[in-house]
XYZ file of C-alpha atoms in Angstrom:
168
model
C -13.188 16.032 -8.210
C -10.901 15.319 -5.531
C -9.043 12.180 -3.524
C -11.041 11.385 -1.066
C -8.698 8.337 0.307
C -6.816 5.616 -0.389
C -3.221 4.218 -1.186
C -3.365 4.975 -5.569
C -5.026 2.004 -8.041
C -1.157 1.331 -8.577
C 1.049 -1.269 -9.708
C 2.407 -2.385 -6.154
C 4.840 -4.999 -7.798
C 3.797 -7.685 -5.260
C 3.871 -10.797 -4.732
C 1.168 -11.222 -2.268
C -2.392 -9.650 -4.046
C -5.497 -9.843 -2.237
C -8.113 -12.422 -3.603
C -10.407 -15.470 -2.911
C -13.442 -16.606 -3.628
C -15.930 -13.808 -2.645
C -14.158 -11.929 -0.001
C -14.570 -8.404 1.189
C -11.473 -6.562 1.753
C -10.751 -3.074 4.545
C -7.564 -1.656 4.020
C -7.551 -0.682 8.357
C -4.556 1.851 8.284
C -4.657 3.824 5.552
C -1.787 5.962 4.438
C -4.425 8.643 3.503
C -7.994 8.580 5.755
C -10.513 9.765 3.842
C -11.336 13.857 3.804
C -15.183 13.904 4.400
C -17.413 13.837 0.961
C -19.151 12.142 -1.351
C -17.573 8.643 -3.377
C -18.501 9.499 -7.065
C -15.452 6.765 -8.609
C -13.090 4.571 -7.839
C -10.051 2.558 -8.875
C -8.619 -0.781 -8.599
C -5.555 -2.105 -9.604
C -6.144 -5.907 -10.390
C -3.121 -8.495 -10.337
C -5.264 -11.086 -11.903
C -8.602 -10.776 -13.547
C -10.781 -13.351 -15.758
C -14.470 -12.652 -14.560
C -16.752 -11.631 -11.975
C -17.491 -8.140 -10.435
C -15.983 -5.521 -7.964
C -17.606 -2.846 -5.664
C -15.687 -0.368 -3.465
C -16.677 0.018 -0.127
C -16.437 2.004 3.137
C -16.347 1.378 6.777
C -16.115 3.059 9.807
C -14.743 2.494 13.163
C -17.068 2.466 16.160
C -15.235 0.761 19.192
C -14.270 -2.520 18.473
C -16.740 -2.768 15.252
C -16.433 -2.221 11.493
C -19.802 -0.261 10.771
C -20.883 -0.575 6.825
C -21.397 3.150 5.324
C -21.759 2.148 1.910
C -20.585 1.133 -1.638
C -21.134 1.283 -5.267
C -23.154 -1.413 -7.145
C -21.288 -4.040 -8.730
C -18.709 -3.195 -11.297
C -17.208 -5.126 -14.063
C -13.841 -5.049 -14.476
C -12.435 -4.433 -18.279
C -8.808 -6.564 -17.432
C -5.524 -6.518 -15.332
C -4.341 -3.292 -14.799
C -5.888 0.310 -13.651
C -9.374 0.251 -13.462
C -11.702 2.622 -12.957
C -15.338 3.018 -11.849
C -18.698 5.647 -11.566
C -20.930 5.425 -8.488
C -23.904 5.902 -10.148
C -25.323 6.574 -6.754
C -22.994 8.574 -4.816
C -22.657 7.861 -1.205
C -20.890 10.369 2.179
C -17.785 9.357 4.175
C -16.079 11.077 6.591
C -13.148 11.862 7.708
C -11.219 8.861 9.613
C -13.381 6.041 7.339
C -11.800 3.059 5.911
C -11.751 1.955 2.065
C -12.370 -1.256 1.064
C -13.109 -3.438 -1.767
C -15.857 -6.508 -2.427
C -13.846 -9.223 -4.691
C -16.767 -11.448 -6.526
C -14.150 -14.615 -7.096
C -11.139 -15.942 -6.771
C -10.068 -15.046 -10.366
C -10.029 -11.424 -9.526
C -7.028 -10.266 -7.025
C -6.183 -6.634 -6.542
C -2.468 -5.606 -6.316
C -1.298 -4.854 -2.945
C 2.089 -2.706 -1.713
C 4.093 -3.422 1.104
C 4.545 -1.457 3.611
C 5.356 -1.533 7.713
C 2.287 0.619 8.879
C -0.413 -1.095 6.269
C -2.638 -3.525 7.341
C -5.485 -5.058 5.541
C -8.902 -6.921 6.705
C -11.011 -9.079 5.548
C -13.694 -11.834 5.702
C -15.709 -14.166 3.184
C -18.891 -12.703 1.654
C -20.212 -9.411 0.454
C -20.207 -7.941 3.877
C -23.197 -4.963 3.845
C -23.230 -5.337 8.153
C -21.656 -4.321 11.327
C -19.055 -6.518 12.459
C -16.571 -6.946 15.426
C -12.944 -6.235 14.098
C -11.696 -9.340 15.553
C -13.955 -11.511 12.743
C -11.793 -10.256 10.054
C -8.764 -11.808 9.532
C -5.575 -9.776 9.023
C -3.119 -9.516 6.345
C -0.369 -7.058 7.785
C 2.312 -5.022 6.069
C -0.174 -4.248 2.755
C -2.360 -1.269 1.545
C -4.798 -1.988 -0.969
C -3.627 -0.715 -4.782
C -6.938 1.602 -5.105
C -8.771 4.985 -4.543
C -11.745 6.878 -4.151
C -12.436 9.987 -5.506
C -15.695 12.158 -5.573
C -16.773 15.982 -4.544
C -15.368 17.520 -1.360
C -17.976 18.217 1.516
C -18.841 22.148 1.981
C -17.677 23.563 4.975
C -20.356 25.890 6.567
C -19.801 28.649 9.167
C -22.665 28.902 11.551
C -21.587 31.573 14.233
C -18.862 33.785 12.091
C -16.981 35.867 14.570
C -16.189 39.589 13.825
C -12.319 40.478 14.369
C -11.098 44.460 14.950
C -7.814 45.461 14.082
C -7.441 48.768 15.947
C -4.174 50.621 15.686
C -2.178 51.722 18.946
């Protein structure tokens, strides 16, 4: 298993968490893109919790759109804290693709961590679509406290090239 992307389900120690009643959540500049392969768990780091579910998910950037690659099926949370997650079905990202995170209410907020470069997304509803960037709202300066992890894509050679080391 290997970290596929994401900031760390940490304890960011601040103030401002990411919640609300049923909003989807794309951390846009990740400190670490994902590395192309296959989503097989994922963590969370929740500020506040009391009920509902969770589901990671992915997007990708074509032009001025958030395209929907995928996510797990609804998760339930055991508590505040680190929490962590199987994708039953496991789904591919690729390099360059942006984490995100489906929050089911507004008792559930996941931790978030300053930071100049972050930026986070989001938008009401359990977004499954394409959608122009610009219908997200933005909350700037914040990664998202969580991961992904899963198996590392294969790299395959196709057309191996022969070298010759000839002495002179």
């Amino acid at each position: 298993m290997a970290d596929l992307g994401g900031f760390g389900a940490v304890n960011g120690n601040s103030a401002a968490s990411g919640g609300g009643s049923g909003r989807t959540f794309i951390c846009y500049s990740t400190p670490t893109d994902f590395v192309s392969g296959k989503v097989t768990n994922f963590s969370v780091y929740l500020a506040t919790y009391t009920s509902g579910d969770v589901k990671i998910k992915v997007f990708r950037v074509n032009g001025s759109n958030f395209d929907f690659v995928g996510e797990s099926a609804a998760k339930t949370p055991s508590g505040t804290g680190v929490n962590n997650f199987s994708v039953v079905t496991p789904f591919t990202v690729r390099a360059g693709d942006f984490i995100g995170v489906w929050l089911e209410n507004s008792s559930i907020q996941i931790d978030v961590i300053s930071s100049p470069t972050g930026s986070v997304r989001y938008k009401s509803g359990d977004v499954t679509s394409n959608d122009a960037i610009a219908s997200y709202s933005n909350l700037g300066n914040y990664y998202l406290c969580m991961e992904a992890t899963g198996d590392l894509s294969t790299i395959t050679v196709t057309t191996p090239k022969q070298y010759q080391v000839t002495q002179r």
